[in-house]
Short mmCIF file of C-alpha atoms in Angstrom, two decimals:
data_model
loop_
_atom_site.label_atom_id
_atom_site.label_comp_id
_atom_site.label_asym_id
_atom_site.label_seq_id
_atom_site.Cartn_x
_atom_site.Cartn_y
_atom_site.Cartn_z
CA MET I 47 -12.87 -46.34 19.06
CA LYS I 48 -13.62 -50.03 20.38
CA GLN I 49 -17.04 -50.45 21.34
CA LYS I 50 -17.19 -51.98 24.76
CA ASN I 51 -19.92 -53.46 26.91
CA THR I 52 -19.14 -50.57 29.60
CA PRO I 53 -18.39 -47.31 27.61
CA LEU I 54 -16.51 -45.00 29.54
CA PHE I 55 -17.56 -41.63 29.69
CA ALA I 56 -16.18 -38.43 31.78
CA ALA I 57 -17.51 -35.00 31.57
CA ARG I 58 -15.56 -31.25 33.76
CA LEU I 59 -16.47 -32.29 37.45
CA ASN I 60 -16.26 -28.60 38.30
CA ALA I 61 -19.37 -27.93 36.16
CA PHE I 62 -21.06 -29.66 38.46
CA LYS I 63 -21.62 -26.69 41.20
CA ILE I 64 -24.02 -25.14 39.15
CA GLY I 65 -26.86 -24.77 40.82
CA SER I 66 -25.36 -26.12 44.00
CA GLU I 67 -27.89 -24.02 46.09
CA THR I 68 -31.13 -25.87 44.64
CA TYR I 69 -29.29 -29.03 44.05
CA TRP I 70 -27.54 -29.07 48.25
CA PRO I 71 -30.06 -26.22 49.83
CA GLY I 72 -28.20 -25.32 52.96
CA LYS I 73 -24.96 -26.91 52.20
CA ASN I 74 -22.53 -24.27 52.30
CA PHE I 75 -19.30 -26.40 50.72
CA ILE I 76 -19.43 -28.62 48.17
CA THR I 77 -16.94 -31.29 48.25
CA THR I 78 -14.98 -33.30 45.46
CA SER I 79 -17.19 -36.32 47.06
CA ASP I 80 -20.46 -34.37 46.25
CA LEU I 81 -19.72 -33.24 42.65
CA LEU I 82 -18.42 -37.49 41.91
CA ALA I 83 -22.28 -38.00 43.27
CA ARG I 84 -23.84 -36.04 41.09
CA ALA I 85 -22.26 -36.78 37.92
CA ALA I 86 -23.05 -40.47 38.34
CA THR I 87 -26.59 -39.00 38.63
CA ALA I 88 -25.66 -38.19 34.74
CA GLY I 89 -24.61 -41.30 33.77
CA VAL I 90 -20.53 -40.40 33.45
CA ASN I 91 -18.65 -43.72 34.80
CA ALA I 92 -15.30 -42.72 35.14
CA ALA I 93 -13.27 -39.53 36.17
CA ASP I 94 -10.91 -37.05 36.24
CA LEU I 95 -9.69 -35.68 38.95
CA ASN I 96 -7.87 -32.09 38.67
CA TYR I 97 -4.01 -31.98 41.34
CA PRO I 98 -4.23 -30.42 43.44
CA ASP I 99 -7.04 -29.10 43.41
CA HIS I 100 -9.87 -31.77 44.00
CA PHE I 101 -7.23 -33.09 46.63
CA VAL I 102 -7.29 -29.86 48.91
CA ASP I 103 -10.46 -31.45 51.18
CA ASP I 104 -10.79 -34.70 50.15
CA ASN I 105 -7.55 -37.30 50.88
CA PRO I 106 -6.78 -40.10 48.19
CA ALA I 107 -8.56 -42.67 49.56
CA ASP I 108 -11.50 -40.76 50.48
CA LEU I 109 -12.29 -39.88 47.33
CA LEU I 110 -11.00 -43.93 46.30
CA LYS I 111 -14.57 -44.67 47.97
CA ALA I 112 -16.01 -41.63 47.08
CA LEU I 113 -15.85 -43.43 43.33
CA THR I 114 -16.89 -46.89 43.96
CA ASP I 115 -20.16 -45.28 45.88
CA SER I 116 -20.76 -43.76 42.80
CA GLY I 117 -20.14 -46.04 40.09
CA MET I 118 -17.21 -44.69 39.02
CA ILE I 119 -13.68 -45.22 38.21
CA LEU I 120 -10.79 -43.51 37.90
CA ASN I 121 -9.54 -42.00 34.53
CA GLY I 122 -6.68 -40.70 35.76
CA ILE I 123 -5.62 -37.42 36.91
CA ALA I 124 -4.87 -33.82 35.26
CA MET I 125 -2.19 -31.10 36.29
CA ARG I 126 -3.92 -27.35 37.30
CA TYR I 127 -1.19 -25.19 37.48
CA TYR I 128 -3.25 -22.28 36.04
CA THR I 129 -5.00 -21.86 39.69
CA LYS I 130 -1.95 -20.81 40.81
CA SER I 131 -0.81 -17.01 40.67
CA GLY I 132 2.32 -17.83 41.09
CA TYR I 133 2.87 -19.45 37.72
CA LYS I 134 1.18 -16.87 35.18
CA LEU I 135 4.62 -16.33 33.62
CA GLY I 136 4.81 -20.08 33.46
CA ALA I 137 5.21 -23.35 34.77
CA PHE I 138 7.64 -25.45 33.67
CA THR I 139 9.21 -21.84 31.31
CA HIS I 140 9.12 -19.39 34.53
CA PRO I 141 11.68 -17.28 34.37
CA ASN I 142 12.79 -18.15 38.27
CA ALA I 143 14.45 -21.57 38.66
CA ALA I 144 12.98 -21.65 41.80
CA VAL I 145 9.36 -21.65 40.22
CA ARG I 146 10.04 -24.20 37.49
CA ARG I 147 11.13 -26.78 40.39
CA ALA I 148 7.84 -26.19 42.74
CA ALA I 149 6.40 -26.85 39.37
CA ILE I 150 7.92 -30.15 38.57
CA ASP I 151 8.20 -30.96 42.31
CA GLU I 152 4.12 -30.54 42.93
CA THR I 153 3.60 -32.57 39.26
CA LYS I 154 5.76 -35.61 40.71
CA ARG I 155 3.53 -35.44 43.51
CA GLY I 156 1.03 -35.76 41.59
CA LEU I 157 2.11 -38.37 40.05
CA ASP I 158 2.45 -40.07 43.21
CA VAL I 159 -1.17 -39.95 44.50
CA LEU I 160 -2.36 -41.18 41.50
CA ALA I 161 -0.20 -44.61 42.01
CA GLU I 162 -1.39 -44.40 44.71
CA MET I 163 -5.06 -44.85 43.50
CA GLY I 164 -4.06 -46.90 41.28
CA GLY I 165 -4.32 -44.86 37.87
CA ASN I 166 -1.73 -44.54 35.51
CA LEU I 167 -3.15 -41.55 32.90
CA MET I 168 -1.65 -38.08 34.47
CA THR I 169 -2.32 -35.02 31.62
CA LEU I 170 -0.32 -32.07 31.35
CA TRP I 171 -2.28 -28.74 29.98
CA MET I 172 0.75 -26.10 30.16
CA GLY I 173 -1.74 -23.18 28.82
CA GLN I 174 0.69 -20.96 31.30
CA ASP I 175 3.68 -22.16 29.15
CA GLY I 176 3.65 -19.30 26.80
CA PHE I 177 4.01 -15.77 25.97
CA ASP I 178 2.21 -12.23 24.87
CA TYR I 179 4.41 -10.52 23.16
CA SER I 180 7.37 -9.89 21.59
CA PHE I 181 11.24 -10.17 23.21
CA GLN I 182 8.95 -11.51 26.50
CA MET I 183 10.72 -15.35 26.10
CA ASP I 184 14.18 -16.41 25.31
CA TYR I 185 12.37 -18.94 23.02
CA GLU I 186 15.32 -22.07 22.96
CA ARG I 187 15.71 -21.88 26.69
CA ALA I 188 11.97 -22.11 27.20
CA TRP I 189 11.68 -25.33 24.77
CA GLY I 190 14.79 -26.75 26.46
CA ASP I 191 13.09 -26.13 29.82
CA THR I 192 9.78 -27.65 29.51
CA ILE I 193 11.36 -30.68 27.95
CA ASP I 194 13.64 -30.91 30.80
CA ALA I 195 10.56 -31.01 32.82
CA MET I 196 8.95 -33.28 30.96
CA ILE I 197 11.79 -35.67 30.48
CA GLU I 198 12.24 -35.79 34.53
CA VAL I 199 8.22 -35.99 35.10
CA ALA I 200 8.34 -39.33 32.92
CA ASP I 201 10.91 -40.99 34.16
CA HIS I 202 9.48 -40.10 37.95
CA ASN I 203 7.02 -43.07 36.69
CA PRO I 204 7.41 -44.87 33.92
CA ALA I 205 4.33 -46.77 34.57
CA ILE I 206 1.99 -43.93 34.34
CA ASP I 207 1.41 -42.72 30.92
CA ILE I 208 1.93 -38.81 30.30
CA ALA I 209 -0.28 -36.95 27.78
CA LEU I 210 0.13 -33.77 26.63
CA GLU I 211 -3.14 -31.59 25.77
CA TYR I 212 -2.32 -28.86 23.23
CA LYS I 213 -3.78 -25.84 22.51
CA PRO I 214 -2.77 -22.79 20.70
CA ASN I 215 -3.73 -20.00 23.59
CA GLU I 216 -5.61 -18.89 26.91
CA PRO I 217 -4.85 -17.89 29.17
CA ARG I 218 -1.29 -17.23 27.16
CA ALA I 219 -1.65 -15.03 23.85
CA PHE I 220 0.64 -17.93 22.56
CA ALA I 221 0.75 -21.18 23.70
CA LEU I 222 4.64 -22.96 23.51
CA MET I 223 2.48 -26.07 22.21
CA PRO I 224 -0.15 -24.61 20.01
CA ASP I 225 -0.65 -27.83 17.73
CA ALA I 226 -0.25 -31.58 16.74
CA ALA I 227 2.83 -31.17 14.98
CA THR I 228 4.45 -29.17 17.54
CA THR I 229 2.93 -31.18 20.40
CA LEU I 230 4.47 -34.49 18.21
CA LEU I 231 8.00 -32.48 17.86
CA ALA I 232 7.88 -32.07 21.72
CA ILE I 233 7.44 -35.85 22.25
CA LYS I 234 10.35 -37.45 19.88
CA GLU I 235 12.69 -34.45 22.23
CA ILE I 236 11.36 -36.14 24.82
CA GLY I 237 11.57 -39.32 23.82
CA ARG I 238 10.08 -41.22 26.62
CA ASP I 239 7.77 -44.41 25.67
CA ASN I 240 5.00 -43.67 28.68
CA THR I 241 4.27 -40.14 26.61
CA GLY I 242 1.43 -39.37 23.89
CA VAL I 243 -1.27 -36.64 23.13
CA THR I 244 -4.75 -36.01 24.49
CA LEU I 245 -6.79 -34.95 21.97
CA ASP I 246 -9.46 -31.83 22.57
CA PHE I 247 -11.74 -31.58 20.14
CA ALA I 248 -12.17 -27.89 20.39
CA HIS I 249 -8.57 -27.16 20.80
CA VAL I 250 -8.31 -28.67 17.47
CA LEU I 251 -11.25 -26.86 15.88
CA TYR I 252 -9.23 -24.02 17.31
CA ALA I 253 -5.84 -24.73 16.38
CA ASP I 254 -7.52 -24.78 12.40
CA GLU I 255 -6.64 -28.39 11.81
CA MET I 256 -9.51 -31.39 11.08
CA PRO I 257 -9.74 -33.30 14.14
CA ALA I 258 -9.30 -36.82 12.60
CA PHE I 259 -6.22 -35.52 10.61
CA ALA I 260 -4.57 -34.92 13.48
CA ALA I 261 -5.63 -38.08 15.70
CA ALA I 262 -4.43 -39.63 12.22
CA LEU I 263 -0.79 -37.84 12.81
CA ILE I 264 -0.91 -38.33 16.74
CA ALA I 265 -1.84 -41.88 16.47
CA ARG I 266 1.24 -42.67 13.29
CA HIS I 267 4.00 -40.47 15.48
CA SER I 268 2.86 -41.20 19.13
CA ARG I 269 -0.28 -42.39 21.09
CA ILE I 270 -3.48 -40.67 21.51
CA LEU I 271 -3.65 -41.55 25.34
CA GLY I 272 -7.42 -38.96 25.86
CA VAL I 273 -10.35 -37.68 23.90
CA HIS I 274 -11.70 -34.69 25.04
CA LEU I 275 -15.16 -34.27 23.48
CA ASN I 276 -16.60 -31.26 22.77
CA ASP I 277 -17.63 -28.44 20.02
CA GLY I 278 -17.19 -24.99 19.19
CA TYR I 279 -16.83 -22.32 16.12
CA GLY I 280 -13.16 -22.49 15.64
CA LYS I 281 -12.82 -19.00 17.41
CA TRP I 282 -11.60 -20.14 20.99
CA ASP I 283 -12.50 -22.71 23.34
CA ASN I 284 -16.41 -22.50 22.98
CA GLY I 285 -16.74 -25.95 25.32
CA LEU I 286 -20.27 -26.55 23.96
CA MET I 287 -21.93 -30.13 23.85
CA VAL I 288 -20.87 -32.67 21.41
CA GLY I 289 -21.53 -32.38 17.99
CA ALA I 290 -23.66 -29.03 18.27
CA VAL I 291 -22.18 -27.30 15.35
CA HIS I 292 -19.20 -30.07 13.49
CA PRO I 293 -21.50 -33.62 13.71
CA ILE I 294 -19.67 -34.27 10.51
CA GLN I 295 -16.33 -33.49 11.97
CA THR I 296 -16.82 -35.70 14.96
CA ILE I 297 -18.31 -38.20 12.95
CA GLU I 298 -15.10 -38.33 10.95
CA LEU I 299 -12.84 -38.47 14.27
CA LEU I 300 -14.83 -41.57 15.44
CA VAL I 301 -14.17 -43.12 12.63
CA GLU I 302 -10.37 -42.14 12.84
CA LEU I 303 -10.14 -43.59 16.73
CA GLU I 304 -11.70 -46.80 15.94
CA ARG I 305 -9.21 -47.40 12.92
CA SER I 306 -6.20 -46.46 15.47
CA GLY I 307 -7.50 -48.60 18.48
CA TYR I 308 -7.76 -46.37 20.70
CA ASN I 309 -10.49 -47.52 23.59
CA GLY I 310 -9.42 -45.39 26.52
CA ALA I 311 -12.73 -42.71 27.71
CA ILE I 312 -14.52 -39.85 26.56
CA TYR I 313 -13.98 -36.66 28.48
CA PHE I 314 -16.59 -34.45 27.59
CA ASP I 315 -14.56 -31.26 28.19
CA THR I 316 -18.14 -28.59 27.74
CA PHE I 317 -18.89 -25.76 29.72
CA PRO I 318 -22.87 -25.55 30.73
CA ASP I 319 -21.50 -22.60 32.88
CA HIS I 320 -21.14 -19.95 29.93
CA SER I 321 -24.95 -20.67 30.07
CA GLY I 322 -25.77 -21.58 33.18
CA LEU I 323 -27.00 -25.23 31.37
CA ASP I 324 -28.20 -28.12 33.89
CA PRO I 325 -24.87 -29.96 33.70
CA VAL I 326 -26.76 -32.84 34.52
CA SER I 327 -28.89 -32.68 31.61
CA GLU I 328 -26.07 -31.45 29.56
CA ALA I 329 -24.25 -34.67 30.22
CA GLN I 330 -27.09 -36.60 30.00
CA THR I 331 -27.22 -35.14 26.80
CA ASN I 332 -23.52 -35.38 25.13
CA ILE I 333 -23.48 -39.60 26.26
CA GLU I 334 -27.33 -40.02 24.32
CA ILE I 335 -25.14 -37.75 21.48
CA LEU I 336 -22.05 -39.93 21.28
CA GLN I 337 -23.88 -42.76 21.01
CA ARG I 338 -25.40 -41.99 17.86
CA LEU I 339 -22.66 -40.53 16.28
CA ARG I 340 -20.33 -43.78 17.49
CA ALA I 341 -23.20 -46.20 15.94
CA THR I 342 -23.06 -43.74 12.68
CA ALA I 343 -19.37 -43.94 12.70
CA VAL I 344 -19.33 -47.83 13.37
CA ARG I 345 -21.70 -47.88 9.89
CA LEU I 346 -19.55 -46.51 8.04
CA MET I 347 -16.57 -47.78 8.93
CA ASP I 348 -17.26 -51.25 7.03
CA ASN I 349 -18.99 -48.80 4.49
CA GLY I 350 -17.20 -49.94 1.48
CA GLU I 351 -18.50 -47.79 -1.27
CA LEU I 352 -17.32 -44.64 1.03
CA GLN I 353 -13.86 -46.52 1.32
CA SER I 354 -13.84 -46.22 -2.48
CA ALA I 355 -15.18 -42.64 -2.73
CA ILE I 356 -12.62 -41.27 -0.16
CA ALA I 357 -9.57 -43.68 -2.49
CA ARG I 358 -10.81 -41.35 -5.68
CA GLN I 359 -10.94 -38.62 -3.18
CA ASP I 360 -14.75 -38.31 -4.86
CA ALA I 361 -16.13 -36.03 -1.73
CA PRO I 362 -19.86 -35.23 -3.55
CA THR I 363 -20.42 -39.11 -3.28
CA ALA I 364 -18.79 -39.17 0.50
CA MET I 365 -20.75 -36.80 1.63
CA ARG I 366 -23.75 -38.63 0.38
CA ILE I 367 -23.47 -41.52 1.95
CA VAL I 368 -22.12 -39.88 5.17
CA GLN I 369 -25.40 -38.00 5.04
CA SER I 370 -27.40 -40.64 4.13
CA THR I 371 -26.40 -42.47 7.28
CA MET I 372 -26.39 -39.95 9.58
CA LEU I 373 -30.06 -39.38 8.74
CA ALA I 374 -31.46 -42.38 8.37
#
């Protein structure tokens, strides 16, 4: 990715609720503003807010002030349909037309809030839009409803980018947009310039894809609008710290992002909650490791011997060069 004077790092804000009784002794209610302030102590300087969850007790003006007070900028807003039980059978694909309309209208309200706050990136992860059984879903209708809904959402404010974040499954057994190719097919049908993809490293592994190859396909056929870095074992969305399992694949992705000209924020979509880790220390580790991996990626970008090995598909030479650079 493009090197900046001040790289933008965002993180999953809800993780900073961990240990709240110790961090905020005697405080009975933790606000989004509190989470932003704590995240800033880890070196996080950008934020993705969830809509409507993070706006229940804080209005947009309050959150903008909290961002400024914490030395952070708004990276974007992510819709969160799955927190509402009414969307268990889908948001854009719900069998009830009234529920589908409610999901679309709620997304539009999120876009209006985003515009009010001066942001321009909305991320849609449609995890609840899928199916669990054979003969449960009318696939053609569900796909058509999804495309129609996303066209309406994209047209609501063409100045705002709509990023589709794919994932193979969870909470549904099968997601309607499980991988890069299917997501790109949807974007082609949507046919709007303000659409693109958010690439989540663990989701890509989970989809049995090579992260750098997925990034190359997305950059060729659409735009990479967001990058979520984390790691995992490819069996589910582990949300481990960056580079914990796949450091070489992470470096290759960073090289590909540099080639594609990506210069957006890096969002650490990790889950210190799973092990009860200190979220501040975990975020600081993600930032530190990413900086080292990024420096390695930049060195490899200019390595002519590596490029020659890749051109020959000479894996032994390529691995020697990559690992010697990593371990230098």
